[in-house]
Coordinates of C-alpha atoms in Angstrom, one line a residue:
M262 CA 98.1 96.8 100.3
T263 CA 99.8 99.4 102.5
N264 CA 101.6 102.3 100.8
K265 CA 105.3 101.9 100.9
F266 CA 106.1 105.6 100.7
F267 CA 103.5 107.3 102.7
S268 CA 102.4 106.0 106.1
S269 CA 98.7 106.7 105.5
R270 CA 96.2 107.3 102.7
W271 CA 93.3 109.8 102.6
Q272 CA 90.5 108.0 104.3
S273 CA 87.9 110.3 102.8
F274 CA 89.0 112.3 99.8
G275 CA 85.7 114.1 99.5
R276 CA 85.7 115.2 103.1
R277 CA 89.3 116.6 102.9
S278 CA 88.5 118.2 99.5
L279 CA 85.6 120.1 101.1
Y280 CA 87.8 121.2 104.0
L281 CA 90.5 122.5 101.7
C282 CA 87.9 124.3 99.5
L283 CA 86.3 126.0 102.5
L284 CA 89.7 126.9 104.0
F285 CA 90.9 128.8 101.0
C286 CA 87.6 130.1 99.7
L287 CA 86.9 131.7 103.0
G288 CA 90.4 133.2 103.2
A289 CA 91.6 131.3 106.2
A290 CA 95.2 132.4 105.6
P291 CA 95.6 136.1 106.6
G292 CA 97.1 138.3 103.9
V293 CA 96.2 135.8 101.2
Y294 CA 93.5 136.3 98.5
A295 CA 92.1 133.9 95.9
S296 CA 92.1 134.5 92.1
G297 CA 89.9 137.5 91.3
D298 CA 90.1 139.1 94.8
A299 CA 93.1 141.3 94.4
P300 CA 93.9 143.9 97.1
Q301 CA 92.5 147.4 96.4
S302 CA 94.4 150.6 96.7
N303 CA 93.3 153.7 98.5
A304 CA 92.3 155.3 95.2
T305 CA 89.3 153.0 95.0
Q306 CA 88.2 152.9 98.7
G307 CA 84.5 153.6 99.0
A308 CA 83.9 152.8 95.3
H309 CA 81.3 150.3 94.2
K310 CA 82.2 146.7 93.3
I311 CA 82.0 145.5 89.7
Q312 CA 82.3 141.9 88.6
G313 CA 82.2 139.9 85.4
V314 CA 83.6 137.2 83.2
V315 CA 86.2 137.4 80.4
V316 CA 85.9 134.9 77.5
D317 CA 87.3 134.5 74.0
A318 CA 85.5 134.3 70.7
Q319 CA 84.5 130.7 71.3
N320 CA 83.0 131.7 74.7
E321 CA 85.7 129.9 76.6
P322 CA 86.8 131.5 79.8
L323 CA 90.3 133.2 79.8
I324 CA 92.4 132.5 82.9
G325 CA 94.9 135.0 84.2
V326 CA 93.7 138.1 82.2
T327 CA 95.2 141.2 83.8
I328 CA 92.7 143.9 84.7
M329 CA 94.0 147.3 85.8
V330 CA 92.4 150.5 86.7
V331 CA 94.0 153.1 84.4
G332 CA 96.1 155.6 86.3
T333 CA 96.3 153.6 89.5
S334 CA 98.1 150.5 90.8
T335 CA 94.8 148.7 91.5
G336 CA 94.2 145.6 89.5
T337 CA 93.3 141.9 89.6
V338 CA 93.4 138.8 87.3
T339 CA 90.7 136.4 86.2
D340 CA 90.3 133.1 88.0
A341 CA 89.9 129.6 86.6
D342 CA 86.4 130.4 85.4
G343 CA 87.4 133.7 83.8
A344 CA 85.7 135.6 86.5
F345 CA 86.9 138.8 88.2
A346 CA 85.8 141.3 90.9
L347 CA 87.2 144.8 91.4
N348 CA 86.4 148.0 93.3
V349 CA 86.3 151.1 91.0
R350 CA 84.7 154.5 90.8
K351 CA 82.2 155.6 88.2
G352 CA 84.0 157.2 85.3
Q353 CA 87.3 155.3 85.8
T354 CA 88.7 153.2 83.0
I355 CA 89.8 149.6 83.3
R356 CA 92.2 147.9 80.9
L357 CA 92.0 144.2 80.1
S358 CA 95.2 142.7 78.6
Y359 CA 96.1 139.1 77.8
T360 CA 99.0 137.6 75.7
G361 CA 97.8 136.9 72.2
Y362 CA 94.7 139.0 72.5
K363 CA 93.9 142.6 71.7
T364 CA 93.9 144.9 74.8
K365 CA 90.5 146.3 75.6
T366 CA 89.4 149.3 77.7
I367 CA 86.1 149.9 79.4
T368 CA 84.8 153.0 81.1
V369 CA 82.9 152.2 84.2
T370 CA 79.3 153.4 84.5
D371 CA 76.5 152.5 87.0
Q372 CA 76.6 149.0 85.6
R373 CA 77.8 146.4 88.1
V374 CA 78.2 143.3 85.9
Y375 CA 80.5 143.2 82.8
D376 CA 80.7 140.3 80.4
V377 CA 83.8 140.9 78.2
T378 CA 84.9 139.1 75.0
L379 CA 88.6 139.5 74.0
E380 CA 89.6 139.2 70.3
E381 CA 92.7 137.3 69.2
E382 CA 95.6 139.4 68.0
V383 CA 95.9 137.7 64.6
T384 CA 98.1 140.3 63.1
S385 CA 100.6 140.5 65.9
L386 CA 103.8 139.9 64.0
D387 CA 105.9 141.4 66.8
E388 CA 104.8 138.7 69.2
A389 CA 107.6 136.6 70.7
V390 CA 107.7 133.0 69.6
V391 CA 109.8 130.3 71.3
T392 CA 112.1 128.7 68.8
S393 CA 114.8 126.2 70.0
F394 CA 117.1 128.0 72.4
M395 CA 115.8 131.5 71.9
T396 CA 112.7 133.6 71.2
Q397 CA 112.1 135.4 67.9
K398 CA 109.5 137.8 66.6
K399 CA 106.8 136.0 64.7
V400 CA 107.5 138.1 61.5
S401 CA 111.0 136.7 61.3
V402 CA 110.1 133.0 61.9
I403 CA 110.4 130.9 58.7
G404 CA 110.0 127.5 60.3
S405 CA 106.7 125.9 61.2
V406 CA 106.1 126.7 64.9
Q407 CA 102.8 126.3 66.7
T408 CA 102.1 128.0 70.0
V409 CA 99.4 126.4 72.2
K410 CA 97.4 128.1 75.0
P411 CA 97.9 126.0 78.1
G412 CA 94.2 126.4 79.0
S413 CA 93.3 124.4 75.9
L414 CA 95.2 121.4 77.3
K415 CA 92.9 121.0 80.4
S416 CA 90.9 117.8 80.4
S417 CA 89.5 115.1 82.7
S418 CA 92.6 112.9 82.2
T419 CA 95.5 112.9 84.6
Q420 CA 97.8 112.4 81.7
L421 CA 98.8 115.5 79.7
S422 CA 99.4 113.6 76.5
S423 CA 95.7 112.5 76.5
S424 CA 94.8 116.1 75.8
F425 CA 96.8 116.4 72.6
A426 CA 94.3 114.7 70.2
G427 CA 92.5 117.3 68.1
R428 CA 94.0 120.2 70.0
L429 CA 97.5 120.5 68.7
P430 CA 97.7 121.1 64.9
G431 CA 100.1 118.6 63.3
V432 CA 100.2 116.2 66.3
I433 CA 98.8 112.7 66.0
A434 CA 97.9 111.2 69.4
V435 CA 96.7 107.6 70.0
Q436 CA 95.5 106.4 73.4
R437 CA 95.9 102.6 73.5
T438 CA 94.4 101.8 76.9
G439 CA 92.5 103.4 79.7
Q440 CA 94.3 101.6 82.5
P441 CA 95.5 104.0 85.2
G442 CA 99.2 104.6 84.8
A443 CA 99.3 103.3 81.2
D444 CA 96.6 105.6 79.7
G445 CA 99.1 108.2 78.3
S446 CA 98.9 108.6 74.5
S447 CA 101.6 107.8 72.0
F448 CA 102.1 111.0 69.9
W449 CA 103.9 112.0 66.8
I450 CA 104.5 115.4 65.1
R451 CA 103.7 115.1 61.4
G452 CA 104.2 111.4 61.5
I453 CA 107.4 109.4 62.1
S454 CA 110.6 110.6 60.4
T455 CA 113.1 108.2 62.0
F456 CA 112.6 104.5 61.4
G457 CA 114.3 101.9 63.6
G458 CA 115.4 104.5 66.1
R459 CA 113.7 107.2 68.2
Q460 CA 110.2 107.8 67.0
E461 CA 108.8 110.2 69.6
P462 CA 109.3 113.9 69.5
L463 CA 112.1 115.5 71.5
I464 CA 110.5 117.0 74.7
I465 CA 112.1 120.0 76.4
V466 CA 110.8 121.3 79.7
D467 CA 112.5 124.5 81.0
G468 CA 115.5 123.7 78.8
I469 CA 115.9 120.1 80.0
Q470 CA 115.3 117.0 77.9
V471 CA 112.6 114.8 79.6
S472 CA 110.7 111.7 78.8
S473 CA 107.0 111.4 77.7
G474 CA 106.3 110.0 81.2
D475 CA 107.7 113.2 82.8
L476 CA 105.6 115.3 80.4
N477 CA 102.5 113.4 81.4
N478 CA 103.0 114.3 85.0
I479 CA 103.0 118.0 84.3
D480 CA 99.7 119.7 85.3
P481 CA 98.4 122.2 82.7
E482 CA 98.0 124.7 85.6
T483 CA 101.8 124.9 85.9
I484 CA 102.5 125.6 82.2
E485 CA 103.3 129.1 81.0
S486 CA 103.9 128.4 77.3
F487 CA 103.7 125.3 75.1
S488 CA 105.4 125.4 71.6
I489 CA 105.7 122.8 68.9
L490 CA 108.5 122.9 66.4
K491 CA 107.4 120.9 63.4
D492 CA 109.8 121.1 60.4
A493 CA 113.5 120.8 59.8
T494 CA 114.0 124.6 59.7
A495 CA 112.5 125.1 63.2
T496 CA 114.3 122.1 64.7
A497 CA 117.7 122.4 63.0
L498 CA 119.5 123.5 66.2
Y499 CA 118.6 120.2 67.9
G500 CA 120.2 118.1 65.1
T501 CA 119.1 114.5 64.8
L502 CA 117.4 114.6 68.2
G503 CA 114.8 116.9 66.6
A504 CA 114.1 114.7 63.6
N505 CA 110.6 113.9 64.8
G506 CA 109.7 117.4 66.0
V507 CA 110.3 119.2 69.3
M508 CA 107.9 120.1 72.1
I509 CA 109.0 123.0 74.3
V510 CA 107.3 123.6 77.6
T511 CA 108.0 126.4 80.0
T512 CA 106.6 126.4 83.5
K513 CA 105.2 129.4 85.2
S514 CA 107.1 132.0 87.2
G515 CA 106.1 134.3 90.0
K516 CA 104.9 137.9 89.7
D517 CA 105.4 141.2 91.5
M518 CA 102.2 141.7 93.5
E519 CA 101.2 143.0 96.9
K520 CA 100.0 139.7 98.3
P521 CA 100.3 136.1 97.0
R522 CA 97.6 134.6 95.0
I523 CA 96.4 131.1 95.9
N524 CA 94.7 128.8 93.4
V525 CA 93.0 125.6 94.5
R526 CA 91.4 123.1 92.2
L527 CA 89.6 119.9 93.3
E528 CA 88.3 117.3 90.8
T529 CA 86.4 114.1 90.9
I530 CA 86.3 112.3 87.6
V531 CA 83.9 109.4 86.9
S532 CA 84.8 107.3 83.8
T533 CA 82.8 104.5 82.2
P534 CA 83.4 102.5 79.0
F535 CA 81.5 103.9 76.1
R536 CA 81.2 100.4 74.7
K537 CA 81.8 97.0 76.3
P538 CA 81.6 93.5 74.7
K539 CA 78.2 91.8 74.6
L540 CA 78.8 88.2 75.6
V541 CA 76.3 85.3 75.2
D542 CA 75.3 83.2 78.1
G543 CA 76.2 79.5 78.7
V544 CA 73.1 78.1 77.0
A545 CA 73.6 80.2 73.8
Y546 CA 77.3 79.4 73.7
M547 CA 76.8 75.6 73.9
Q548 CA 74.0 75.7 71.3
M549 CA 76.1 77.7 68.9
Y550 CA 79.1 75.5 69.6
N551 CA 77.2 72.4 68.7
E552 CA 75.8 74.0 65.6
A553 CA 79.4 74.8 64.5
Q554 CA 80.3 71.1 64.8
K555 CA 78.1 70.4 61.7
N556 CA 81.0 71.9 59.7
P557 CA 83.0 68.9 58.4
S558 CA 86.3 70.6 59.4
S559 CA 85.3 70.4 63.1
T560 CA 85.3 66.7 63.5
N561 CA 88.0 66.9 66.3
F562 CA 85.6 68.7 68.7
V563 CA 83.1 67.0 71.0
P564 CA 79.7 68.6 71.2
Y565 CA 78.0 69.5 74.5
A566 CA 75.5 66.9 75.8
Q567 CA 71.9 67.9 75.7
S568 CA 71.6 67.0 79.4
K569 CA 74.2 69.7 80.2
I570 CA 72.4 72.3 78.1
D571 CA 69.0 71.4 79.8
G572 CA 70.7 71.5 83.3
T573 CA 72.1 75.0 82.5
I574 CA 68.7 76.2 81.3
A575 CA 67.1 74.9 84.6
G576 CA 69.7 76.9 86.5
K577 CA 69.3 74.7 89.7
D578 CA 73.0 73.8 90.1
P579 CA 75.5 76.5 89.2
I580 CA 78.4 74.3 90.3
M581 CA 77.7 71.4 88.0
Y582 CA 76.0 73.4 85.3
P583 CA 78.0 76.7 85.3
N584 CA 76.8 79.8 83.5
V585 CA 79.5 82.4 84.3
N586 CA 79.7 85.9 83.1
W587 CA 83.4 86.3 83.4
Y588 CA 83.3 90.0 82.5
D589 CA 80.9 90.8 85.3
E590 CA 83.0 88.7 87.7
L591 CA 86.1 90.9 87.1
F592 CA 85.0 94.4 85.8
K593 CA 83.0 97.3 87.2
N594 CA 80.9 99.6 85.1
Y595 CA 82.8 102.7 86.1
Q596 CA 85.8 104.1 87.9
V597 CA 86.4 107.2 90.0
A598 CA 89.5 109.3 90.0
E599 CA 90.3 112.2 92.3
K600 CA 92.7 115.1 91.9
A601 CA 93.7 118.0 94.1
L602 CA 96.0 120.9 93.2
I603 CA 97.1 124.0 95.0
N604 CA 99.6 126.6 93.6
I605 CA 100.8 129.9 95.0
T606 CA 102.1 132.9 92.9
G607 CA 103.7 135.9 94.5
G608 CA 106.8 138.1 94.8
T609 CA 108.3 141.5 94.8
K610 CA 110.6 143.5 92.5
R611 CA 113.6 141.6 94.0
V612 CA 112.2 138.1 94.2
D613 CA 109.2 136.2 92.9
Y614 CA 108.1 132.6 93.2
F615 CA 105.6 130.0 91.9
S616 CA 104.9 126.8 93.8
S617 CA 102.5 124.1 92.9
L618 CA 101.6 120.8 94.5
S619 CA 99.2 118.2 93.0
V620 CA 98.0 114.8 94.2
S621 CA 95.9 112.4 92.0
H622 CA 94.5 109.0 92.7
E623 CA 93.0 106.6 90.2
S624 CA 91.5 103.1 90.5
G625 CA 90.9 100.9 87.6
M626 CA 87.8 99.1 86.2
L627 CA 88.7 95.9 87.9
K628 CA 86.8 94.7 91.0
S629 CA 88.8 94.0 94.2
R630 CA 88.3 90.2 93.9
S631 CA 91.5 89.3 95.7
K632 CA 90.0 90.4 99.0
D633 CA 87.3 87.7 98.6
F634 CA 90.0 85.0 98.8
F635 CA 93.2 86.4 100.3
T636 CA 94.3 89.1 102.8
Y637 CA 95.9 91.3 100.2
N638 CA 94.2 93.7 97.8
N639 CA 95.7 93.7 94.3
N640 CA 93.2 96.0 92.7
I641 CA 94.7 98.8 90.6
E642 CA 95.6 101.8 92.7
L643 CA 97.7 104.7 91.3
W644 CA 98.8 107.6 93.4
K645 CA 100.8 110.5 91.7
Y646 CA 102.4 113.4 93.5
N647 CA 103.9 116.4 91.6
F648 CA 105.7 119.4 93.2
Q649 CA 107.0 122.3 91.1
N650 CA 108.8 125.3 92.6
N651 CA 110.3 128.2 90.6
L652 CA 112.2 131.0 92.3
N653 CA 113.6 134.1 90.5
L654 CA 116.1 136.4 92.2
Y655 CA 116.7 139.8 90.5
L656 CA 120.2 140.5 91.8
H657 CA 120.7 143.5 89.6
P658 CA 118.7 145.2 86.7
N659 CA 121.0 143.2 84.4
T660 CA 121.3 139.9 86.4
K661 CA 118.6 137.3 87.1
L662 CA 119.3 134.1 89.0
S663 CA 116.6 131.4 88.9
A664 CA 116.2 128.1 90.8
R665 CA 113.8 125.4 89.7
L666 CA 112.9 122.2 91.4
N667 CA 110.5 119.5 90.1
V668 CA 109.7 116.3 92.1
Q669 CA 107.5 113.6 90.6
L670 CA 106.4 110.5 92.6
R671 CA 104.4 107.6 91.2
D672 CA 103.1 104.7 93.3
Y673 CA 101.3 101.9 91.6
N674 CA 99.8 98.6 92.8
G675 CA 97.8 96.2 90.7
P676 CA 97.4 92.7 89.4
I677 CA 100.0 90.9 87.4
G678 CA 99.6 91.9 83.8
G679 CA 97.2 94.7 84.6
G680 CA 93.7 95.1 83.2
G681 CA 94.7 94.1 79.7
N682 CA 95.7 90.6 80.8
A683 CA 92.4 90.2 82.7
F684 CA 90.4 91.3 79.6
S685 CA 92.2 88.8 77.4
R686 CA 91.5 86.0 79.8
V687 CA 87.8 87.0 79.9
M688 CA 87.5 87.0 76.1
G689 CA 89.3 83.6 75.8
T690 CA 87.1 81.7 78.3
N691 CA 83.6 80.4 77.6
P692 CA 80.8 80.6 80.3
A693 CA 79.8 77.0 80.4
D694 CA 82.9 74.9 81.0
F695 CA 83.6 75.4 84.8
P696 CA 82.6 77.6 87.7
V697 CA 84.8 80.2 89.3
L698 CA 85.4 78.0 92.4
Y699 CA 84.3 74.7 93.8
P700 CA 83.3 75.6 97.4
Y701 CA 84.8 73.6 100.2
S702 CA 81.5 73.9 102.1
D703 CA 79.7 71.9 99.4
E704 CA 79.0 68.5 101.0
R705 CA 78.6 66.9 97.6
N706 CA 82.3 67.5 96.8
Q707 CA 84.0 64.1 97.4
S708 CA 87.4 65.8 96.9
R709 CA 87.3 68.4 99.6
T710 CA 90.6 69.6 101.2
A711 CA 91.4 72.5 103.5
D712 CA 94.9 73.0 102.1
Y713 CA 94.1 75.2 99.1
L714 CA 91.3 76.7 97.0
M715 CA 89.8 74.5 94.4
W716 CA 89.4 76.7 91.3
G717 CA 87.4 75.6 88.3
G718 CA 89.3 74.6 85.2
K719 CA 89.4 72.5 82.1
T720 CA 92.1 70.7 80.1
S721 CA 92.0 69.6 76.5
S722 CA 94.3 67.7 74.1
T723 CA 96.0 71.0 73.2
A724 CA 96.1 73.2 76.3
T725 CA 94.9 74.0 79.8
I726 CA 92.3 76.7 79.9
A727 CA 93.2 79.2 82.7
N728 CA 90.6 80.4 85.2
P729 CA 90.3 84.2 84.6
V730 CA 89.5 85.1 88.2
A731 CA 92.3 82.9 89.6
E732 CA 94.8 84.4 87.2
V733 CA 93.9 88.0 88.3
V734 CA 94.0 87.3 92.1
R735 CA 97.1 85.1 92.1
G736 CA 99.5 87.9 93.0
Y737 CA 100.3 91.6 92.5
T738 CA 102.7 94.1 91.1
S739 CA 104.1 97.0 93.2
N740 CA 106.0 99.8 91.4
F741 CA 107.4 103.0 92.7
Q742 CA 109.1 105.7 90.6
S743 CA 110.6 109.0 91.5
T744 CA 112.0 111.8 89.4
V745 CA 113.8 114.8 90.7
I746 CA 115.0 117.7 88.5
A747 CA 117.0 120.5 90.1
Q748 CA 118.1 123.4 88.0
V749 CA 119.9 126.8 88.4
D750 CA 119.7 129.4 85.7
L751 CA 121.6 132.6 85.1
D752 CA 120.5 135.4 82.8
Q753 CA 123.1 138.2 82.5
K754 CA 122.8 141.2 80.2
L755 CA 126.1 142.4 78.8
D756 CA 125.1 145.8 77.6
F757 CA 128.2 147.3 79.2
I758 CA 130.2 145.5 76.5
T759 CA 127.8 146.2 73.7
K760 CA 124.0 146.8 73.6
G761 CA 122.0 143.7 72.9
L762 CA 124.6 141.2 74.1
N763 CA 123.6 138.8 76.8
F764 CA 124.6 135.4 78.4
K765 CA 122.2 132.6 79.5
G766 CA 123.2 129.4 81.1
F767 CA 122.1 126.7 83.5
I768 CA 123.2 123.6 85.3
A769 CA 120.6 120.9 85.8
F770 CA 120.6 117.5 87.5
K771 CA 118.0 114.9 86.9
N772 CA 117.6 111.7 88.9
W773 CA 115.2 108.9 88.0
S774 CA 114.7 105.7 90.1
N775 CA 112.4 102.8 89.6
T776 CA 111.6 99.9 92.0
E777 CA 109.3 97.1 91.1
Q778 CA 108.3 93.9 92.9
V779 CA 106.1 91.1 91.6
R780 CA 104.7 88.5 94.0
R781 CA 103.0 85.5 92.5
S782 CA 101.6 82.2 93.7
G783 CA 100.4 79.0 92.0
Y784 CA 96.8 77.8 92.1
N785 CA 95.0 74.5 91.6
Q786 CA 92.3 73.9 89.0
F787 CA 89.9 71.1 89.0
Y788 CA 87.3 69.5 86.7
V789 CA 84.5 67.0 87.4
T790 CA 85.4 63.4 86.5
E791 CA 82.5 61.5 88.1
S792 CA 79.0 62.6 89.3
T793 CA 76.0 60.9 90.9
P794 CA 72.6 62.2 89.9
G795 CA 70.1 63.1 92.6
A796 CA 66.3 62.5 92.8
D797 CA 65.4 66.1 91.9
G798 CA 67.5 66.1 88.8
T799 CA 70.5 67.8 90.4
I800 CA 73.8 66.1 91.3
A801 CA 74.0 64.2 94.5
S802 CA 77.8 64.0 94.6
Y803 CA 80.8 64.6 92.4
T804 CA 84.5 63.9 92.3
L805 CA 87.1 66.3 91.1
Q806 CA 90.4 65.8 89.3
N807 CA 93.4 68.2 89.4
V808 CA 94.0 69.6 86.0
A809 CA 97.7 69.7 86.5
G810 CA 97.8 66.1 87.9
S811 CA 99.6 67.3 91.1
V812 CA 99.1 69.9 93.8
Q813 CA 100.6 73.3 92.9
N814 CA 102.6 75.5 95.4
T815 CA 100.3 78.2 96.6
T816 CA 102.9 80.2 98.5
L817 CA 103.0 83.9 97.6
D818 CA 106.6 84.3 96.6
I819 CA 108.7 87.0 94.8
W820 CA 108.6 86.2 91.1
G821 CA 112.2 85.7 89.8
D822 CA 113.6 88.4 87.7
K823 CA 110.3 90.3 87.6
S824 CA 111.4 92.2 90.8
Y825 CA 114.2 94.7 90.3
G826 CA 115.4 98.2 90.8
S827 CA 116.8 100.6 88.2
G828 CA 117.5 104.2 87.6
D829 CA 119.7 106.8 85.9
R830 CA 121.3 110.2 86.6
K831 CA 121.9 113.0 84.1
M832 CA 123.8 116.3 84.3
N833 CA 123.0 119.0 81.8
I834 CA 125.2 122.1 81.4
Q835 CA 124.3 124.7 78.9
G836 CA 125.6 128.2 78.0
I837 CA 124.4 130.6 75.3
L838 CA 126.0 133.8 74.3
G839 CA 123.4 135.8 72.3
Y840 CA 123.2 139.1 70.5
N841 CA 119.8 140.6 69.6
R842 CA 119.4 144.2 68.6
T843 CA 117.0 146.4 66.6
F844 CA 118.3 149.2 64.4
N845 CA 116.2 152.1 63.2
T846 CA 113.1 150.2 64.4
D847 CA 112.9 148.3 61.2
H848 CA 116.0 146.0 61.2
D849 CA 116.6 143.1 63.6
L850 CA 119.9 141.4 64.0
G851 CA 120.4 138.3 66.0
A852 CA 123.2 135.8 66.6
M853 CA 123.9 133.0 69.0
I854 CA 126.8 130.8 70.1

């Protein structure tokens, strides 16, 4: 299938990934440095280079740890592996600081490699915690609020919700399918509090209410903070919308630095089922089926003839004595997914910015069987594109104006019903009743026709048994979704009226559109009505009968009301007048309208 939104696809993801990696790792862009390679000031010119890795108590690398040479403006931050490199002089002191961890200082000696472990700040009661529309000191929070480190949400999945299970205290996450595009988890905070209505938590990203699908498209690399409000005390300001808990996500902003920092991440993910069904072959199935007929309640079923069982054992004629492994006909043993991300952080005292672009591609476990019979490819292909741009303008020491833009594009192509429908067909069809296809080239076939494919099939007194391969390749579904969120924020301190008074407000516009088209064709199934035995024990000729009794229309047409377009637009305007002041260092007073 050709992509309807982009004129071309990556012909070789691996080759382009290597090119990007070399481009940025070698510093192809002048004036740009990668994580861990911060510019050095004159104070450290001629000094020796030290390097190392910063980890937490669980030996997990810490990303974005600020490392400064005390008394200078020289510094750097750790990269995605927690590594850093810095030019310093012997005797100088470096300070390592990271939100939620104790600050650590190290005096530089002749040692060139430093492995540093930071301890969590477990007693930091003055740490700020996001609660509803404001931040509070942890010591004053009486509701149940959990703050999560964004780095702990990184996983091999392209869906953020698939990282929740076991990582967010109080959050229950259930992944129901591994199909690309549908492998996001259903999640609940402390169970379900609203029956018959909204059951998912309220999700707020940069102050805007979004759907679970929007949340899944967010890359952990773009998240600055992630908070979960669990109980009624913490979610009270959201009213009934917060009855099932609230997830609050804030995306990253830029920083004041001499030169921008570029981060590139390339991933290739190979997935395989940890368990798949073990299916018996045609011989074992027929023998077990006949054995089951000994049950008196099975008198309505006709046992398989011993000649059919013997012919299947001989394996000389797979058309007349089929022994089909339907699972292997349709499914692969693994799938490959690719993902590329690049983000840029930079700025000055007057303006800072953070921009991120990610592209991911997934294919399912299904084989591309439609290409064996038709010109189109209906195998599962999912492309996702996500762009996040945050810009902060510091117009005055008391005035900050921010602009945020998030664009999400999702392009899906796959068989009708997806992989779940194909799996159900496989599990409901036995291996011995009919072959995948009666070949037109078989001269024994007395019912040959050039007008349509002759799929294997079977009919009974109760129903017609569908052909799993024919059902999968009979058509395709194309779906394109786009989400655009544009937002302008104003943060104005009003200390000229009274100290501690401030105003925050934003205007946001969200547009979501969805276009889906389903194209489907009929297909013709046949079963053997007459056969003539040959001299070598095989079949010399056979005659087929159409299961439906008449020829079905095989034209690939748009499927009725399954093709449609939909969408919605939302405008969100919010204004907060707040007061927050500390008296005599011991007393905090806060209020909000």
